[in-house]
PDB file of C-alpha atoms and ligand atoms in Angstrom:
ATOM      1  CA  VAL P   1       4.616 -28.635  11.526  1.00 97.00           C
ATOM      2  CA  ILE P   2       4.784 -30.126   8.069  1.00 97.00           C
ATOM      3  CA  GLY P   3       5.908 -28.176   5.010  1.00 97.00           C
ATOM      4  CA  ILE P   4       4.018 -29.513   2.003  1.00 95.00           C
ATOM      5  CA  GLY P   5       5.573 -27.520  -0.843  1.00 95.00           C
ATOM      6  CA  ALA P   6       4.067 -24.614  -2.720  1.00 93.00           C
ATOM      7  CA  GLY P   7       1.658 -26.402  -5.035  1.00 90.00           C
ATOM      8  CA  ASP P   8       3.246 -29.373  -6.776  1.00 93.00           C
ATOM      9  CA  PRO P   9       2.275 -32.709  -5.153  1.00 92.00           C
ATOM     10  CA  GLU P  10       5.627 -34.068  -6.378  1.00 94.00           C
ATOM     11  CA  HIS P  11       7.360 -31.571  -4.079  1.00 95.00           C
ATOM     12  CA  VAL P  12       6.064 -33.243  -0.933  1.00 96.00           C
ATOM     13  CA  THR P  13       9.036 -34.972   0.656  1.00 97.00           C
ATOM     14  CA  ARG P  14       9.121 -38.545   1.890  1.00 97.00           C
ATOM     15  CA  GLN P  15       9.667 -37.163   5.375  1.00 98.00           C
ATOM     16  CA  ALA P  16       6.465 -35.126   5.092  1.00 97.00           C
ATOM     17  CA  ILE P  17       4.555 -38.138   3.760  1.00 97.00           C
ATOM     18  CA  GLY P  18       5.784 -40.226   6.704  1.00 97.00           C
ATOM     19  CA  ALA P  19       4.733 -37.557   9.188  1.00 97.00           C
ATOM     20  CA  ILE P  20       1.291 -37.132   7.615  1.00 97.00           C
ATOM     21  CA  GLY P  21       0.827 -40.904   7.875  1.00 97.00           C
ATOM     22  CA  ALA P  22       1.682 -40.818  11.590  1.00 96.00           C
ATOM     23  CA  THR P  23      -0.741 -38.012  12.496  1.00 97.00           C
ATOM     24  CA  ASP P  24      -3.960 -38.558  14.445  1.00 96.00           C
ATOM     25  CA  VAL P  25      -5.404 -35.079  14.054  1.00 96.00           C
ATOM     26  CA  VAL P  26      -4.719 -32.624  11.250  1.00 94.00           C
ATOM     27  CA  PHE P  27      -5.483 -29.047  12.249  1.00 92.00           C
ATOM     28  CA  VAL P  28      -6.635 -26.892   9.384  1.00 87.00           C
ATOM     29  CA  ILE P  29      -6.461 -23.182   9.958  1.00 81.00           C
ATOM     30  CA  GLU P  30      -7.750 -21.467   6.901  1.00 68.00           C
ATOM     31  CA  LYS P  31      -9.758 -22.752   4.034  1.00 62.00           C
ATOM     32  CA  GLY P  32      -7.437 -20.918   1.643  1.00 63.00           C
ATOM     33  CA  ALA P  33      -7.502 -20.847  -2.122  1.00 68.00           C
ATOM     34  CA  GLU P  34      -9.071 -23.700  -4.041  1.00 72.00           C
ATOM     35  CA  ASP P  35      -5.802 -25.264  -5.191  1.00 72.00           C
ATOM     36  CA  LEU P  36      -4.401 -25.129  -1.677  1.00 77.00           C
ATOM     37  CA  VAL P  37      -7.396 -27.008  -0.302  1.00 80.00           C
ATOM     38  CA  ALA P  38      -7.212 -29.491  -3.202  1.00 81.00           C
ATOM     39  CA  LEU P  39      -3.536 -30.272  -2.526  1.00 83.00           C
ATOM     40  CA  ARG P  40      -4.215 -30.753   1.167  1.00 86.00           C
ATOM     41  CA  ARG P  41      -7.192 -32.998   0.469  1.00 86.00           C
ATOM     42  CA  GLU P  42      -5.177 -35.078  -2.002  1.00 90.00           C
ATOM     43  CA  LEU P  43      -2.309 -35.485   0.453  1.00 92.00           C
ATOM     44  CA  LEU P  44      -4.569 -36.603   3.260  1.00 94.00           C
ATOM     45  CA  ALA P  45      -6.556 -38.985   1.024  1.00 93.00           C
ATOM     46  CA  THR P  46      -3.358 -40.600  -0.244  1.00 94.00           C
ATOM     47  CA  HIS P  47      -1.084 -40.492   2.787  1.00 95.00           C
ATOM     48  CA  GLY P  48      -3.276 -39.840   5.823  1.00 96.00           C
ATOM     49  CA  ALA P  49      -3.314 -42.400   8.630  1.00 94.00           C
ATOM     50  CA  PRO P  50      -6.398 -44.626   8.712  1.00 94.00           C
ATOM     51  CA  GLY P  51      -8.975 -42.950  10.932  1.00 93.00           C
ATOM     52  CA  HIS P  52      -7.201 -39.591  11.109  1.00 95.00           C
ATOM     53  CA  ARG P  53      -9.414 -36.607  11.835  1.00 94.00           C
ATOM     54  CA  VAL P  54      -9.357 -33.144  10.319  1.00 92.00           C
ATOM     55  CA  VAL P  55     -10.201 -30.331  12.738  1.00 91.00           C
ATOM     56  CA  GLU P  56     -10.867 -26.844  11.446  1.00 86.00           C
ATOM     57  CA  ILE P  57      -9.751 -23.919  13.560  1.00 87.00           C
ATOM     58  CA  THR P  58     -11.487 -20.657  12.791  1.00 83.00           C
ATOM     59  CA  ASP P  59      -8.930 -17.950  12.229  1.00 79.00           C
ATOM     60  CA  PRO P  60      -9.504 -14.755  14.220  1.00 83.00           C
ATOM     61  CA  ARG P  61      -9.884 -11.713  12.024  1.00 79.00           C
ATOM     62  CA  ARG P  62      -6.855  -9.522  11.560  1.00 76.00           C
ATOM     63  CA  ASP P  63      -7.046  -5.746  11.618  1.00 74.00           C
ATOM     64  CA  ARG P  64      -5.552  -5.101   8.179  1.00 72.00           C
ATOM     65  CA  GLY P  65      -6.139  -1.366   8.399  1.00 74.00           C
ATOM     66  CA  ALA P  66      -4.041  -0.953  11.563  1.00 71.00           C
ATOM     67  CA  ALA P  67      -1.379   1.745  11.357  1.00 74.00           C
ATOM     68  CA  ARG P  68       1.197  -0.232  13.334  1.00 81.00           C
ATOM     69  CA  TYR P  69       1.659  -3.348  11.243  1.00 80.00           C
ATOM     70  CA  ALA P  70       3.947  -5.310  13.579  1.00 80.00           C
ATOM     71  CA  GLU P  71       1.743  -4.575  16.608  1.00 85.00           C
ATOM     72  CA  ALA P  72      -1.423  -5.650  14.765  1.00 85.00           C
ATOM     73  CA  VAL P  73       0.266  -8.902  13.769  1.00 81.00           C
ATOM     74  CA  GLU P  74       1.274  -9.512  17.408  1.00 82.00           C
ATOM     75  CA  VAL P  75      -2.310  -9.036  18.633  1.00 86.00           C
ATOM     76  CA  TRP P  76      -3.581 -11.317  15.890  1.00 85.00           C
ATOM     77  CA  ARG P  77      -0.967 -13.959  16.696  1.00 82.00           C
ATOM     78  CA  SER P  78      -2.008 -13.977  20.319  1.00 87.00           C
ATOM     79  CA  ALA P  79      -5.684 -14.396  19.370  1.00 90.00           C
ATOM     80  CA  ARG P  80      -4.672 -17.261  17.116  1.00 90.00           C
ATOM     81  CA  ALA P  81      -2.750 -18.856  19.986  1.00 92.00           C
ATOM     82  CA  ASP P  82      -5.939 -18.801  22.102  1.00 93.00           C
ATOM     83  CA  ALA P  83      -7.931 -20.517  19.349  1.00 93.00           C
ATOM     84  CA  TRP P  84      -5.229 -23.122  18.719  1.00 93.00           C
ATOM     85  CA  SER P  85      -4.841 -23.797  22.422  1.00 94.00           C
ATOM     86  CA  ASP P  86      -8.574 -24.535  22.771  1.00 93.00           C
ATOM     87  CA  ALA P  87      -8.557 -26.796  19.712  1.00 93.00           C
ATOM     88  CA  ILE P  88      -5.495 -28.752  20.853  1.00 93.00           C
ATOM     89  CA  ALA P  89      -6.868 -29.155  24.382  1.00 92.00           C
ATOM     90  CA  SER P  90     -10.256 -30.392  23.225  1.00 93.00           C
ATOM     91  CA  GLU P  91      -9.314 -32.458  20.170  1.00 94.00           C
ATOM     92  CA  LEU P  92      -5.969 -34.068  20.950  1.00 92.00           C
ATOM     93  CA  GLY P  93      -5.562 -36.891  23.460  1.00 88.00           C
ATOM     94  CA  PRO P  94      -2.393 -36.995  25.594  1.00 83.00           C
ATOM     95  CA  GLU P  95      -0.802 -39.759  23.513  1.00 88.00           C
ATOM     96  CA  GLN P  96      -1.922 -38.403  20.177  1.00 92.00           C
ATOM     97  CA  SER P  97      -0.059 -36.342  17.636  1.00 95.00           C
ATOM     98  CA  GLY P  98      -1.434 -33.424  15.691  1.00 96.00           C
ATOM     99  CA  ALA P  99      -0.124 -31.726  12.594  1.00 97.00           C
ATOM    100  CA  PHE P 100      -0.306 -28.368  10.917  1.00 95.00           C
ATOM    101  CA  LEU P 101       0.261 -28.595   7.172  1.00 94.00           C
ATOM    102  CA  VAL P 102       2.134 -25.513   6.024  1.00 93.00           C
ATOM    103  CA  TRP P 103       2.216 -24.196   2.465  1.00 93.00           C
ATOM    104  CA  GLY P 104       5.762 -24.189   1.084  1.00 96.00           C
ATOM    105  CA  ASP P 105       8.314 -24.216   3.871  1.00 98.00           C
ATOM    106  CA  PRO P 106       7.428 -23.291   7.468  1.00 97.00           C
ATOM    107  CA  SER P 107      10.498 -21.036   7.768  1.00 97.00           C
ATOM    108  CA  LEU P 108       9.274 -18.433   5.282  1.00 97.00           C
ATOM    109  CA  TYR P 109       6.507 -15.930   6.010  1.00 96.00           C
ATOM    110  CA  ASP P 110       4.434 -18.396   7.963  1.00 93.00           C
ATOM    111  CA  SER P 111       3.315 -17.894  11.538  1.00 89.00           C
ATOM    112  CA  THR P 112       2.709 -21.519  12.563  1.00 93.00           C
ATOM    113  CA  ILE P 113       6.004 -21.836  14.449  1.00 95.00           C
ATOM    114  CA  ALA P 114       5.568 -18.453  16.162  1.00 92.00           C
ATOM    115  CA  VAL P 115       2.057 -19.335  17.354  1.00 92.00           C
ATOM    116  CA  LEU P 116       3.195 -22.721  18.684  1.00 94.00           C
ATOM    117  CA  ASP P 117       6.136 -21.010  20.397  1.00 94.00           C
ATOM    118  CA  GLU P 118       3.660 -18.744  22.119  1.00 93.00           C
ATOM    119  CA  LEU P 119       1.758 -21.790  23.395  1.00 94.00           C
ATOM    120  CA  VAL P 120       4.993 -23.351  24.664  1.00 95.00           C
ATOM    121  CA  ALA P 121       5.938 -20.047  26.354  1.00 94.00           C
ATOM    122  CA  ARG P 122       2.554 -20.031  28.065  1.00 93.00           C
ATOM    123  CA  GLY P 123       3.480 -23.403  29.564  1.00 94.00           C
ATOM    124  CA  GLU P 124       1.177 -25.557  27.459  1.00 91.00           C
ATOM    125  CA  PRO P 125       2.232 -29.211  27.563  1.00 88.00           C
ATOM    126  CA  LEU P 126       3.202 -29.645  23.945  1.00 89.00           C
ATOM    127  CA  GLY P 127       6.273 -29.985  21.818  1.00 91.00           C
ATOM    128  CA  TYR P 128       6.693 -29.833  18.098  1.00 95.00           C
ATOM    129  CA  GLU P 129       8.976 -30.814  15.281  1.00 97.00           C
ATOM    130  CA  VAL P 130       9.359 -28.990  11.972  1.00 98.00           C
ATOM    131  CA  ILE P 131       9.542 -30.827   8.675  1.00 98.00           C
ATOM    132  CA  PRO P 132      10.840 -28.637   5.865  1.00 98.00           C
ATOM    133  CA  GLY P 133       9.042 -28.209   2.575  1.00 98.00           C
ATOM    134  CA  ILE P 134      10.031 -26.897  -0.825  1.00 98.00           C
ATOM    135  CA  SER P 135       9.304 -23.175  -0.675  1.00 98.00           C
ATOM    136  CA  SER P 136       7.916 -21.085  -3.492  1.00 98.00           C
ATOM    137  CA  VAL P 137      11.350 -19.429  -3.596  1.00 98.00           C
ATOM    138  CA  SER P 138      13.069 -22.745  -4.365  1.00 98.00           C
ATOM    139  CA  ALA P 139      10.374 -23.551  -6.912  1.00 98.00           C
ATOM    140  CA  LEU P 140      10.853 -20.126  -8.557  1.00 98.00           C
ATOM    141  CA  ALA P 141      14.615 -20.541  -8.895  1.00 98.00           C
ATOM    142  CA  ALA P 142      14.280 -24.087 -10.192  1.00 98.00           C
ATOM    143  CA  ARG P 143      11.660 -23.238 -12.812  1.00 98.00           C
ATOM    144  CA  HIS P 144      13.745 -20.369 -14.141  1.00 98.00           C
ATOM    145  CA  GLY P 145      16.880 -22.512 -13.930  1.00 98.00           C
ATOM    146  CA  ILE P 146      18.830 -19.942 -11.925  1.00 98.00           C
ATOM    147  CA  PRO P 147      20.767 -19.822  -8.668  1.00 97.00           C
ATOM    148  CA  LEU P 148      19.472 -17.160  -6.259  1.00 97.00           C
ATOM    149  CA  ASN P 149      22.889 -15.690  -5.471  1.00 95.00           C
ATOM    150  CA  ARG P 150      25.855 -14.846  -7.579  1.00 94.00           C
ATOM    151  CA  ILE P 151      29.416 -15.784  -6.600  1.00 91.00           C
ATOM    152  CA  GLY P 152      29.817 -15.053  -2.886  1.00 90.00           C
ATOM    153  CA  GLY P 153      26.891 -12.640  -3.030  1.00 91.00           C
ATOM    154  CA  ALA P 154      24.105 -11.981  -0.565  1.00 93.00           C
ATOM    155  CA  VAL P 155      20.418 -12.593  -1.194  1.00 96.00           C
ATOM    156  CA  GLN P 156      17.653 -10.787   0.629  1.00 97.00           C
ATOM    157  CA  ILE P 157      14.132 -12.144   0.970  1.00 97.00           C
ATOM    158  CA  THR P 158      11.605  -9.418   1.562  1.00 97.00           C
ATOM    159  CA  THR P 159       7.991  -8.423   1.044  1.00 97.00           C
ATOM    160  CA  GLY P 160       6.272  -6.232  -1.515  1.00 97.00           C
ATOM    161  CA  ARG P 161       5.270  -3.907   1.322  1.00 94.00           C
ATOM    162  CA  ARG P 162       8.878  -3.338   2.350  1.00 95.00           C
ATOM    163  CA  LEU P 163      10.124  -2.957  -1.190  1.00 96.00           C
ATOM    164  CA  ALA P 164       7.457  -0.307  -1.818  1.00 95.00           C
ATOM    165  CA  ALA P 165       8.247   1.532   1.417  1.00 95.00           C
ATOM    166  CA  ASP P 166      12.051   1.318   1.471  1.00 94.00           C
ATOM    167  CA  GLY P 167      13.061   0.791  -2.146  1.00 93.00           C
ATOM    168  CA  LEU P 168      15.915  -1.506  -3.087  1.00 93.00           C
ATOM    169  CA  PRO P 169      18.064  -2.499  -0.091  1.00 90.00           C
ATOM    170  CA  ASP P 170      21.662  -1.254  -0.102  1.00 88.00           C
ATOM    171  CA  GLY P 171      24.467  -3.686  -0.722  1.00 86.00           C
ATOM    172  CA  VAL P 172      22.284  -6.543  -1.924  1.00 91.00           C
ATOM    173  CA  GLU P 173      22.463  -7.622  -5.523  1.00 93.00           C
ATOM    174  CA  ASP P 174      19.675 -10.193  -5.486  1.00 97.00           C
ATOM    175  CA  ILE P 175      16.310  -9.641  -3.839  1.00 98.00           C
ATOM    176  CA  VAL P 176      13.484 -12.144  -3.596  1.00 98.00           C
ATOM    177  CA  VAL P 177      10.077 -10.526  -3.127  1.00 98.00           C
ATOM    178  CA  MET P 178       7.058 -12.331  -1.683  1.00 98.00           C
ATOM    179  CA  LEU P 179       3.595 -11.217  -0.589  1.00 97.00           C
ATOM    180  CA  ASP P 180       3.396  -8.460  -3.165  1.00 97.00           C
ATOM    181  CA  ALA P 181      -0.210  -7.775  -4.078  1.00 94.00           C
ATOM    182  CA  ASP P 182       0.715  -4.452  -5.586  1.00 96.00           C
ATOM    183  CA  CYS P 183       3.450  -5.196  -8.148  1.00 97.00           C
ATOM    184  CA  SER P 184       5.914  -3.003  -6.244  1.00 97.00           C
ATOM    185  CA  PHE P 185       8.525  -3.636  -8.935  1.00 97.00           C
ATOM    186  CA  ARG P 186       6.584  -1.139 -11.082  1.00 96.00           C
ATOM    187  CA  HIS P 187       8.341   1.693  -9.238  1.00 94.00           C
ATOM    188  CA  LEU P 188      11.815   0.379 -10.055  1.00 96.00           C
ATOM    189  CA  THR P 189      11.781   0.279 -13.829  1.00 96.00           C
ATOM    190  CA  GLU P 190      14.463   2.974 -14.048  1.00 94.00           C
ATOM    191  CA  GLU P 191      16.921   0.713 -12.203  1.00 94.00           C
ATOM    192  CA  PRO P 192      19.202  -1.666 -14.089  1.00 96.00           C
ATOM    193  CA  LEU P 193      17.381  -4.820 -12.958  1.00 97.00           C
ATOM    194  CA  GLU P 194      16.442  -8.216 -14.289  1.00 98.00           C
ATOM    195  CA  ILE P 195      13.275  -9.838 -12.999  1.00 98.00           C
ATOM    196  CA  TYR P 196      12.435 -13.525 -12.716  1.00 98.00           C
ATOM    197  CA  TRP P 197       8.720 -13.765 -11.932  1.00 98.00           C
ATOM    198  CA  GLY P 198       6.542 -16.797 -11.237  1.00 98.00           C
ATOM    199  CA  ALA P 199       2.907 -17.294 -10.274  1.00 98.00           C
ATOM    200  CA  TYR P 200       1.004 -20.435  -9.220  1.00 96.00           C
ATOM    201  CA  LEU P 201       4.381 -22.191  -9.181  1.00 97.00           C
ATOM    202  CA  GLY P 202       4.141 -25.955  -9.250  1.00 94.00           C
ATOM    203  CA  THR P 203       0.500 -25.974 -10.326  1.00 93.00           C
ATOM    204  CA  ALA P 204      -1.155 -26.498 -13.706  1.00 93.00           C
ATOM    205  CA  ASP P 205      -1.640 -22.717 -13.964  1.00 95.00           C
ATOM    206  CA  GLU P 206       2.018 -21.854 -13.481  1.00 97.00           C
ATOM    207  CA  MET P 207       3.170 -18.644 -15.181  1.00 98.00           C
ATOM    208  CA  LEU P 208       6.786 -17.602 -15.713  1.00 98.00           C
ATOM    209  CA  ILE P 209       8.136 -14.335 -17.131  1.00 98.00           C
ATOM    210  CA  ALA P 210      11.764 -13.188 -17.089  1.00 98.00           C
ATOM    211  CA  GLY P 211      13.733 -10.368 -18.623  1.00 98.00           C
ATOM    212  CA  SER P 212      14.860  -6.794 -18.213  1.00 98.00           C
ATOM    213  CA  LEU P 213      12.481  -5.222 -15.668  1.00 98.00           C
ATOM    214  CA  ARG P 214      12.013  -2.170 -17.840  1.00 97.00           C
ATOM    215  CA  GLU P 215      10.928  -4.339 -20.768  1.00 98.00           C
ATOM    216  CA  VAL P 216       8.681  -6.892 -19.036  1.00 98.00           C
ATOM    217  CA  ALA P 217       7.158  -4.986 -16.080  1.00 98.00           C
ATOM    218  CA  ALA P 218       4.009  -4.008 -17.974  1.00 98.00           C
ATOM    219  CA  GLU P 219       3.615  -7.528 -19.329  1.00 98.00           C
ATOM    220  CA  ILE P 220       3.783  -8.972 -15.800  1.00 98.00           C
ATOM    221  CA  VAL P 221       1.297  -6.433 -14.427  1.00 98.00           C
ATOM    222  CA  ALA P 222      -1.179  -7.268 -17.214  1.00 98.00           C
ATOM    223  CA  ALA P 223      -0.690 -11.055 -16.994  1.00 98.00           C
ATOM    224  CA  ARG P 224      -1.061 -10.947 -13.222  1.00 98.00           C
ATOM    225  CA  ALA P 225      -4.270  -8.891 -13.347  1.00 98.00           C
ATOM    226  CA  GLU P 226      -5.803 -11.138 -15.997  1.00 98.00           C
ATOM    227  CA  ALA P 227      -4.940 -14.347 -14.092  1.00 97.00           C
ATOM    228  CA  ARG P 228      -6.149 -12.952 -10.790  1.00 95.00           C
ATOM    229  CA  ALA P 229      -9.478 -11.913 -12.313  1.00 96.00           C
ATOM    230  CA  ARG P 230      -9.921 -15.283 -14.005  1.00 95.00           C
ATOM    231  CA  LYS P 231      -9.042 -17.459 -10.996  1.00 92.00           C
ATOM    232  CA  GLY P 232     -10.114 -15.164  -8.180  1.00 90.00           C
ATOM    233  CA  TRP P 233      -6.723 -15.355  -6.409  1.00 91.00           C
ATOM    234  CA  ILE P 234      -3.033 -15.306  -7.197  1.00 94.00           C
ATOM    235  CA  MET P 235       0.232 -16.118  -5.476  1.00 95.00           C
ATOM    236  CA  ASP P 236       3.386 -14.841  -7.105  1.00 98.00           C
ATOM    237  CA  THR P 237       7.031 -14.440  -6.191  1.00 98.00           C
ATOM    238  CA  TYR P 238       9.941 -12.868  -8.003  1.00 98.00           C
ATOM    239  CA  LEU P 239      13.659 -12.288  -7.935  1.00 98.00           C
ATOM    240  CA  LEU P 240      15.070  -8.845  -8.749  1.00 98.00           C
ATOM    241  CA  ARG P 241      18.677  -9.058  -9.881  1.00 98.00           C
ATOM    242  CA  ARG P 242      20.891  -6.024 -10.234  1.00 96.00           C
ATOM    243  CA  ARG P 243      22.736  -6.015 -13.489  1.00 91.00           C
TER     244      ARG P 243
HETATM  245  C1  SAM M 301       2.253 -16.409   3.423  1.00 76.22           C
HETATM  246  S1  SAM M 301       3.573 -16.579   2.292  1.00 76.22           S
HETATM  247  C2  SAM M 301       3.943 -18.270   2.481  1.00 76.22           C
HETATM  248  C3  SAM M 301       5.245 -18.681   1.867  1.00 76.22           C
HETATM  249  C4  SAM M 301       5.493 -20.175   1.986  1.00 76.22           C
HETATM  250  N1  SAM M 301       5.722 -20.563   3.370  1.00 76.22           N
HETATM  251  C5  SAM M 301       6.657 -20.631   1.124  1.00 76.22           C
HETATM  252  O1  SAM M 301       7.567 -21.301   1.647  1.00 76.22           O
HETATM  253  O2  SAM M 301       6.638 -20.392  -0.071  1.00 76.22           O
HETATM  254  C6  SAM M 301       2.671 -16.492   0.790  1.00 76.22           C
HETATM  255  C7  SAM M 301       3.522 -15.966  -0.341  1.00 76.22           C
HETATM  256  O3  SAM M 301       4.345 -17.007  -0.817  1.00 76.22           O
HETATM  257  C8  SAM M 301       4.502 -16.906  -2.214  1.00 76.22           C
HETATM  258  N2  SAM M 301       3.954 -18.151  -2.810  1.00 76.22           N
HETATM  259  C9  SAM M 301       3.468 -19.209  -2.142  1.00 76.22           C
HETATM  260  N3  SAM M 301       3.117 -20.184  -2.987  1.00 76.22           N
HETATM  261  C10 SAM M 301       3.412 -19.752  -4.233  1.00 76.22           C
HETATM  262  C11 SAM M 301       3.294 -20.317  -5.523  1.00 76.22           C
HETATM  263  N4  SAM M 301       2.797 -21.533  -5.707  1.00 76.22           N
HETATM  264  N5  SAM M 301       3.704 -19.573  -6.576  1.00 76.22           N
HETATM  265  C12 SAM M 301       4.217 -18.338  -6.409  1.00 76.22           C
HETATM  266  N6  SAM M 301       4.341 -17.754  -5.218  1.00 76.22           N
HETATM  267  C13 SAM M 301       3.954 -18.451  -4.128  1.00 76.22           C
HETATM  268  C14 SAM M 301       3.761 -15.656  -2.653  1.00 76.22           C
HETATM  269  O4  SAM M 301       4.676 -14.584  -2.655  1.00 76.22           O
HETATM  270  C15 SAM M 301       2.747 -15.496  -1.554  1.00 76.22           C
HETATM  271  O5  SAM M 301       2.336 -14.155  -1.439  1.00 76.22           O
END
């Protein structure tokens, strides 16, 4: 399981490059956004082992309308495990190694490890190693030139869905929000918050906006909508910091 960073080819570590070069079969799960495919293609062209193969695994559809979110994700994960199991069994020889290239770092909002764990729990004869990557959260902090926490403080990483449903978490001064298609920060403009926002981090289209949430929220919403319409997709992450 190889973390490849969140968009900047320079963020791919030497450890990741070594692992890519030692892989017989690269399993590709989703086609993903254009830039994601381009980065993957570039990495494999430059660092892939001679004769390596790329095997596409068709992702089962997820029931996005399901009322019970966690349950729907579990069902989906299990269907993915079936598809991955078939692909590994038919494409990978006993002495061969396969790799899953993971956007950013595999430890953050990525199900690769959980699906492989399910295969191991089912008794499949495979083991895996995780190679960390630079996450979009690290890229966000670096591009804004900020630490994520303040002295001795806690940081919470959460999703736009949770922020919208639960509001700001108690007792946390710094909150990183990912997977927010809905600009959930819009509902918090009355709070004394700073926002550090970044989209397409590490790519040529990178966008950065920071400031008092009350003052820049509308600017971010407009910039996000314009970029999304122009490119057809967007990935953005932000830090909310209580003043
Ligand atoms: C499925 S999660 C994967 C996170 C990834 N494993 C990581 O370490 O960054 C996708 C979310 O990551 C964030 N993200 C990933 N790449 C990004 C980028 N280049 N710029 C801004 N946000 C990004 C966005 O919040 C997006 O909704």
